Amino acid sequence: FLFADLYQDGRSVHRFKQRFHVVKPPQPRIEININGKRYDGVSIFSKKSNLLLKLVPDELFLRAFPEDAKYQIDKIDLLAQNSLGPPKRIASFSGKGKDPLKGIQIPLGSKLQSEEPGTVIHLRISAIKRTNFKGEAITEGFSARELGMTFVIK
């Protein structure tokens, strides 16, 4: 609720009360580009591929509130799973100081050199934060499943 009083000659002459509903901003979409092409969720790719992780904000939200549509990714982990065992972390990439709206490069290069074809690769984002116009970092409510992507290398 917002309360306001109007004063005239030092006396309150009108009390105003208004109820507001705060709408949570829409979450950005997580997009992966592999060698310049948008990942469709099923393609197999080479272990020397270049990945680009991008956050795509809601278009209406970005146009209406550009100062609120700033995002940050803390860390991205790259894990490999060769068999039925648990995946092992083979690399981490920092997102600090990088603009995820333009994209964060994830060079695989030598990281997957020793991995066999058919290896399952997991990409895990630690957290996505939105910085509002006040400079406050707000963690977006993505689930662990939404923050993880799985690929198979050829």
Short mmCIF file of C-alpha atoms in Angstrom, two decimals:
data_model
loop_
_atom_site.label_atom_id
_atom_site.label_comp_id
_atom_site.label_asym_id
_atom_site.label_seq_id
_atom_site.Cartn_x
_atom_site.Cartn_y
_atom_site.Cartn_z
CA PHE A 1 0.00 0.00 0.00
CA LEU A 2 1.03 3.58 -0.59
CA PHE A 3 -0.27 6.14 1.88
CA ALA A 4 -0.15 9.88 1.28
CA ASP A 5 -1.58 12.90 3.09
CA LEU A 6 -2.41 16.23 1.47
CA TYR A 7 -1.92 19.19 3.77
CA GLN A 8 -3.52 22.61 3.59
CA ASP A 9 -2.72 25.29 6.15
CA GLY A 10 -0.85 22.71 8.21
CA ARG A 11 -3.83 20.35 8.48
CA SER A 12 -4.36 17.02 6.79
CA VAL A 13 -7.27 17.50 4.41
CA HIS A 14 -7.14 14.30 2.41
CA ARG A 15 -5.69 10.88 3.03
CA PHE A 16 -4.82 8.86 -0.04
CA LYS A 17 -4.40 5.09 0.00
CA GLN A 18 -3.49 3.01 -3.05
CA ARG A 19 -2.71 -0.68 -3.32
CA PHE A 20 -0.02 -1.71 -5.82
CA HIS A 21 0.89 -5.13 -7.11
CA VAL A 22 4.58 -5.64 -7.77
CA VAL A 23 5.18 -7.77 -10.83
CA LYS A 24 8.39 -9.76 -10.97
CA PRO A 25 10.33 -9.07 -14.17
CA PRO A 26 10.43 -11.91 -16.70
CA GLN A 27 13.54 -14.06 -16.64
CA PRO A 28 15.98 -13.91 -19.54
CA ARG A 29 16.26 -16.86 -21.91
CA ILE A 30 19.50 -18.86 -21.81
CA GLU A 31 20.86 -19.43 -25.30
CA ILE A 32 23.84 -21.47 -26.46
CA ASN A 33 25.49 -20.94 -29.82
CA ILE A 34 27.90 -23.59 -31.08
CA ASN A 35 30.29 -22.47 -33.82
CA GLY A 36 27.99 -19.54 -34.57
CA LYS A 37 24.74 -21.54 -34.75
CA ARG A 38 22.03 -21.63 -32.11
CA TYR A 39 22.03 -24.98 -30.28
CA ASP A 40 18.79 -26.89 -30.84
CA GLY A 41 19.14 -29.20 -27.84
CA VAL A 42 19.94 -32.39 -29.74
CA SER A 43 22.90 -31.71 -32.04
CA ILE A 44 26.21 -33.46 -31.50
CA PHE A 45 29.29 -31.24 -31.78
CA SER A 46 33.04 -31.52 -32.09
CA LYS A 47 35.24 -31.31 -29.02
CA LYS A 48 37.08 -28.34 -30.56
CA SER A 49 33.88 -26.31 -30.96
CA ASN A 50 33.45 -22.78 -29.68
CA LEU A 51 30.48 -22.24 -27.40
CA LEU A 52 28.90 -18.86 -26.74
CA LEU A 53 26.53 -18.58 -23.78
CA LYS A 54 24.07 -15.69 -24.04
CA LEU A 55 21.24 -14.35 -21.95
CA VAL A 56 18.40 -12.93 -23.99
CA PRO A 57 16.19 -10.61 -21.93
CA ASP A 58 12.47 -10.28 -22.52
CA GLU A 59 12.20 -7.74 -25.34
CA LEU A 60 9.39 -5.68 -23.77
CA PHE A 61 11.15 -5.60 -20.40
CA LEU A 62 14.43 -4.50 -22.01
CA ARG A 63 12.72 -1.69 -23.94
CA ALA A 64 10.67 -0.46 -20.97
CA PHE A 65 13.35 -0.81 -18.27
CA PRO A 66 16.83 -0.88 -19.84
CA GLU A 67 18.48 0.05 -16.53
CA ASP A 68 16.85 -2.99 -14.87
CA ALA A 69 17.71 -5.48 -17.60
CA LYS A 70 21.39 -5.91 -16.75
CA TYR A 71 22.53 -9.44 -15.96
CA GLN A 72 25.62 -11.14 -14.60
CA ILE A 73 26.78 -14.75 -14.52
CA ASP A 74 29.23 -15.61 -11.75
CA LYS A 75 30.75 -18.88 -12.96
CA ILE A 76 30.21 -21.58 -15.57
CA ASP A 77 31.48 -25.12 -14.88
CA LEU A 78 32.29 -27.60 -17.63
CA LEU A 79 31.92 -31.25 -16.60
CA ALA A 80 32.52 -34.49 -18.50
CA GLN A 81 30.80 -37.83 -17.90
CA ASN A 82 32.43 -40.84 -19.58
CA SER A 83 30.33 -43.64 -18.16
CA LEU A 84 27.62 -44.22 -15.60
CA GLY A 85 29.73 -42.56 -12.92
CA PRO A 86 29.30 -38.96 -11.79
CA PRO A 87 30.51 -36.15 -14.05
CA LYS A 88 33.91 -34.64 -13.25
CA ARG A 89 34.69 -30.93 -13.51
CA ILE A 90 37.29 -30.29 -16.18
CA ALA A 91 37.14 -26.49 -16.39
CA SER A 92 35.50 -23.38 -14.95
CA PHE A 93 34.92 -20.07 -16.68
CA SER A 94 34.33 -16.77 -14.92
CA GLY A 95 31.50 -14.54 -16.08
CA LYS A 96 32.57 -11.60 -13.92
CA GLY A 97 33.02 -8.43 -15.90
CA LYS A 98 31.57 -10.01 -19.06
CA ASP A 99 28.27 -8.99 -20.60
CA PRO A 100 26.11 -12.11 -20.98
CA LEU A 101 23.76 -10.18 -23.29
CA LYS A 102 26.63 -10.04 -25.81
CA GLY A 103 27.74 -13.56 -24.90
CA ILE A 104 30.39 -15.32 -22.85
CA GLN A 105 32.88 -17.36 -24.87
CA ILE A 106 33.49 -20.92 -23.66
CA PRO A 107 36.49 -22.17 -25.64
CA LEU A 108 36.59 -25.95 -25.48
CA GLY A 109 39.86 -26.33 -27.43
CA SER A 110 42.18 -28.47 -25.30
CA LYS A 111 39.67 -28.90 -22.45
CA LEU A 112 38.05 -31.94 -24.10
CA GLN A 113 41.13 -33.25 -25.91
CA SER A 114 41.32 -36.49 -23.91
CA GLU A 115 37.58 -37.19 -24.01
CA GLU A 116 36.22 -39.98 -26.21
CA PRO A 117 33.41 -39.50 -28.78
CA GLY A 118 30.05 -40.00 -27.09
CA THR A 119 31.20 -38.33 -23.89
CA VAL A 120 28.39 -36.42 -22.21
CA ILE A 121 29.32 -32.82 -21.44
CA HIS A 122 27.50 -30.79 -18.80
CA LEU A 123 27.56 -27.01 -18.64
CA ARG A 124 26.43 -25.62 -15.28
CA ILE A 125 25.80 -21.96 -14.52
CA SER A 126 26.31 -21.14 -10.84
CA ALA A 127 23.73 -18.30 -10.74
CA ILE A 128 22.25 -15.56 -12.87
CA LYS A 129 21.85 -12.18 -11.21
CA ARG A 130 19.97 -9.14 -12.44
CA THR A 131 21.26 -5.72 -11.45
CA ASN A 132 18.47 -3.20 -11.05
CA PHE A 133 18.60 0.57 -11.52
CA LYS A 134 19.68 0.98 -7.86
CA GLY A 135 22.71 -1.27 -8.42
CA GLU A 136 21.23 -4.09 -6.32
CA ALA A 137 22.08 -7.63 -7.46
CA ILE A 138 19.00 -9.86 -7.43
CA THR A 139 19.41 -13.60 -8.01
CA GLU A 140 17.05 -14.80 -10.71
CA GLY A 141 14.88 -17.76 -9.71
CA PHE A 142 16.19 -20.34 -12.17
CA SER A 143 16.03 -23.98 -11.09
CA ALA A 144 19.16 -26.16 -11.13
CA ARG A 145 17.74 -27.92 -14.18
CA GLU A 146 17.35 -24.61 -16.05
CA LEU A 147 20.94 -23.63 -15.18
CA GLY A 148 22.38 -26.86 -16.61
CA MET A 149 22.78 -27.94 -20.22
CA THR A 150 23.87 -31.32 -21.54
CA PHE A 151 25.66 -32.09 -24.81
CA VAL A 152 27.28 -35.08 -26.49
CA ILE A 153 30.58 -34.72 -28.34
CA LYS A 154 31.41 -36.55 -31.56
#
